[in-house]
Amino acid sequence: MIYKKQYGQPFDTESVVGSFLPMMETIPYLTKEPDGFSYAMEPQDVLYGLGENVRGINKRGWVYESKCSDDGNHTEGKSSLYGAYNFMIVSGKDTFGFFIDYPGKVTFDCGYTDLDTLRTVAEENYDLYIIEGESLTDIVHQFRQLVGRSYIPPKWAFGNAQSRWSYMNEDEVREVVANYRANHMPLDAVVLDIDYMERYKDFTVDAQRFPRFADF
């Protein structure tokens, strides 16, 4: 079951494509606070979610920010990466998921400031969704119905892809492919970063460094 609670005047992010019932008068599990809400955790509680991010699968013990950051130095001490995924599952004495539909900065203090408290901070203009289910898988399934299911990638995307930051010219890419073949290792794709572009302009290719780009 998915429940919704609206705070302030949210901007329509168009993230939610599914339906939900009913609109909540009060929120279960979470305690409303002036700048967000909190949840009192037990020692056995595990926190999952927040998408591609730093540190481990269990998000307890750190502060995360849903604030996309193009930071090339991806270390454990950082609080955000490229994406902002405001979905989290609490698994323990209570098991539920919650999603904050908000395009701005959201902070998730997952027991860092207070060992036993999950606290979120966001401007008071967002939609909050609470998801209850029979299992973690069921909660994830309902969330995917709420925001839309992922597309099926092409078959080659399930293979082995080589990527790094960055290949500076065509010769480097061809050397990588040759080494894979020489060592009898499978390779389905080589992914390039932005250095193939002409002065980093969209939809361009540096003809000097990648003269046969279309032939790859």
Coordinates of N, CA and C in Angstrom, one line a residue, residues 14-93:
E14 N 7.1 15.5 -12.0 CA 6.7 14.4 -12.9 C 7.4 13.1 -12.7
S15 N 7.9 12.9 -11.5 CA 8.6 11.7 -11.1 C 7.6 10.6 -10.9
V16 N 6.4 10.9 -10.4 CA 5.4 9.9 -10.0 C 4.4 9.7 -11.2
V17 N 4.4 8.4 -11.6 CA 3.5 8.1 -12.8 C 2.4 7.2 -12.3
G18 N 2.5 6.6 -11.2 CA 1.5 5.6 -10.7 C 0.4 6.3 -9.8
S19 N -0.5 5.5 -9.4 CA -1.6 6.0 -8.5 C -1.3 5.5 -7.1
F20 N -2.0 6.0 -6.2 CA -1.8 5.7 -4.8 C -3.1 6.0 -4.0
L21 N -3.3 5.3 -2.9 CA -4.4 5.5 -2.0 C -3.9 5.2 -0.6
P22 N -4.4 5.9 0.4 CA -5.2 7.2 0.3 C -4.2 8.3 0.6
M23 N -4.7 9.6 0.7 CA -4.0 10.7 1.2 C -4.0 10.6 2.7
M24 N -2.8 10.8 3.3 CA -2.7 10.6 4.7 C -3.0 11.9 5.4
E25 N -3.7 11.8 6.6 CA -3.9 13.0 7.5 C -2.6 13.1 8.3
T26 N -2.2 12.0 8.9 CA -0.9 12.0 9.6 C 0.0 10.9 9.1
I27 N 1.3 11.0 9.2 CA 2.2 10.1 8.7 C 2.5 9.0 9.7
P28 N 2.5 7.7 9.3 CA 2.9 6.6 10.2 C 4.4 6.5 10.2
Y29 N 4.9 5.9 11.3 CA 6.3 5.6 11.5 C 7.2 6.9 11.8
L30 N 7.0 7.9 11.0 CA 7.9 9.1 11.0 C 7.3 10.2 11.9
T31 N 8.2 10.9 12.6 CA 7.8 12.0 13.4 C 8.1 13.3 12.6
K32 N 7.1 14.1 12.5 CA 7.2 15.4 11.7 C 8.0 16.4 12.6
E33 N 8.9 17.1 11.9 CA 9.7 18.1 12.5 C 9.6 19.4 11.7
P34 N 10.0 20.5 12.2 CA 9.8 21.8 11.5 C 10.5 21.8 10.1
D35 N 11.7 21.1 10.0 CA 12.4 21.1 8.8 C 12.5 19.8 8.1
G36 N 11.6 18.9 8.4 CA 11.6 17.5 7.8 C 10.9 16.5 8.7
F37 N 11.5 15.4 8.9 CA 11.0 14.4 9.8 C 12.1 13.5 10.3
S38 N 11.7 12.7 11.4 CA 12.7 11.8 12.0 C 12.1 10.4 12.2
Y39 N 13.0 9.5 12.5 CA 12.5 8.1 12.8 C 13.5 7.5 13.9
A40 N 12.9 7.0 15.0 CA 13.7 6.5 16.1 C 14.1 5.0 15.7
M41 N 15.4 4.8 15.5 CA 15.8 3.4 15.1 C 16.2 2.6 16.3
E42 N 16.1 1.3 16.1 CA 16.6 0.3 17.0 C 17.9 -0.2 16.5
P43 N 18.7 -0.9 17.3 CA 20.1 -1.3 16.9 C 20.0 -2.3 15.7
Q44 N 19.0 -3.1 15.5 CA 18.9 -4.0 14.4 C 18.4 -3.4 13.1
D45 N 18.0 -2.2 13.1 CA 17.4 -1.6 11.9 C 18.5 -1.4 10.9
V46 N 18.1 -1.6 9.6 CA 19.0 -1.4 8.5 C 18.4 -0.4 7.6
L47 N 19.2 0.4 7.0 CA 18.7 1.4 6.0 C 19.2 1.2 4.6
Y48 N 18.3 0.9 3.7 CA 18.7 0.7 2.3 C 18.2 1.9 1.5
G49 N 18.9 2.1 0.3 CA 18.4 3.0 -0.6 C 19.4 4.1 -1.0
L50 N 18.8 5.2 -1.5 CA 19.5 6.4 -1.9 C 20.3 6.2 -3.2
G51 N 20.1 5.1 -3.9 CA 20.7 4.9 -5.2 C 22.2 4.8 -5.2
E52 N 22.8 5.1 -6.3 CA 24.2 5.0 -6.4 C 24.8 6.1 -5.5
N53 N 25.6 5.7 -4.6 CA 26.1 6.6 -3.6 C 27.4 6.1 -3.0
V54 N 28.0 6.9 -2.1 CA 29.2 6.5 -1.4 C 28.9 5.5 -0.3
R55 N 30.0 4.8 0.2 CA 29.9 3.9 1.4 C 29.2 2.6 1.1
G56 N 28.6 2.0 2.1 CA 28.1 0.6 1.9 C 26.6 0.5 1.6
I57 N 26.1 -0.7 1.6 CA 24.7 -1.0 1.3 C 23.8 -0.5 2.4
N58 N 24.3 -0.7 3.7 CA 23.5 -0.2 4.9 C 24.0 1.2 5.1
K59 N 23.0 2.2 4.9 CA 23.4 3.6 5.0 C 23.5 4.2 6.4
R60 N 23.3 3.4 7.4 CA 23.5 3.9 8.7 C 24.9 4.4 9.0
G61 N 24.9 5.5 9.8 CA 26.2 6.0 10.2 C 26.8 7.1 9.4
W62 N 26.0 7.7 8.4 CA 26.6 8.7 7.6 C 25.5 9.7 7.2
V63 N 26.0 10.9 6.7 CA 25.0 11.9 6.2 C 25.1 12.0 4.7
Y64 N 24.0 11.9 4.1 CA 23.9 11.9 2.6 C 23.1 13.1 2.2
E65 N 23.5 13.6 1.0 CA 22.7 14.8 0.5 C 22.3 14.4 -0.9
S66 N 21.0 14.6 -1.2 CA 20.5 14.5 -2.5 C 20.7 15.8 -3.2
K67 N 21.9 15.9 -3.7 CA 22.3 17.2 -4.4 C 23.4 16.8 -5.4
C68 N 23.0 16.7 -6.6 CA 23.8 16.1 -7.6 C 25.2 16.9 -7.7
S69 N 26.3 16.2 -7.6 CA 27.6 16.9 -7.6 C 28.5 16.2 -8.6
D70 N 29.0 16.9 -9.5 CA 30.0 16.4 -10.5 C 31.4 16.5 -9.9
D71 N 31.7 15.6 -9.0 CA 33.0 15.6 -8.2 C 33.7 14.4 -8.7
G72 N 34.9 14.6 -9.3 CA 35.7 13.5 -9.8 C 36.4 12.7 -8.7
N73 N 36.5 13.3 -7.5 CA 37.2 12.6 -6.4 C 36.2 11.9 -5.5
H74 N 35.8 10.7 -5.9 CA 34.7 9.9 -5.3 C 35.3 9.1 -4.1
T75 N 35.3 9.7 -2.9 CA 35.8 9.1 -1.7 C 34.7 8.9 -0.7
E76 N 35.0 8.1 0.3 CA 34.0 7.7 1.3 C 33.6 9.0 2.1
G77 N 34.4 10.0 2.1 CA 34.1 11.2 2.9 C 33.1 12.1 2.3
K78 N 32.7 11.8 1.0 CA 31.7 12.7 0.3 C 30.3 12.3 0.8
S79 N 29.4 13.3 0.5 CA 28.0 13.1 0.9 C 27.1 12.9 -0.3
S80 N 27.5 13.1 -1.5 CA 26.7 13.0 -2.7 C 27.5 12.7 -3.9
L81 N 26.8 12.1 -4.9 CA 27.4 11.8 -6.2 C 26.5 12.4 -7.3
Y82 N 26.5 11.8 -8.5 CA 25.9 12.4 -9.6 C 24.4 12.5 -9.4
G83 N 23.8 11.4 -8.9 CA 22.3 11.3 -8.9 C 21.7 11.7 -7.5
A84 N 20.4 12.0 -7.6 CA 19.6 12.2 -6.4 C 18.4 11.3 -6.3
Y85 N 18.5 10.3 -5.4 CA 17.5 9.3 -5.3 C 16.9 9.3 -3.9
N86 N 15.7 10.0 -3.7 CA 15.2 10.2 -2.4 C 14.3 9.1 -1.9
F87 N 14.7 7.9 -2.2 CA 14.0 6.7 -1.8 C 14.8 5.9 -0.8
M88 N 14.1 5.5 0.3 CA 14.9 4.7 1.3 C 13.9 3.7 1.9
I89 N 14.5 2.5 2.3 CA 13.7 1.5 3.0 C 14.3 1.3 4.4
V90 N 13.4 1.3 5.4 CA 13.8 1.0 6.8 C 13.4 -0.5 7.0
S91 N 14.4 -1.3 7.4 CA 14.1 -2.7 7.7 C 14.6 -3.1 9.1
G92 N 13.6 -3.5 9.9 CA 13.9 -3.9 11.3 C 12.7 -4.0 12.1
K93 N 12.5 -3.3 13.2 CA 11.3 -3.4 14.0 C 10.1 -3.0 13.2

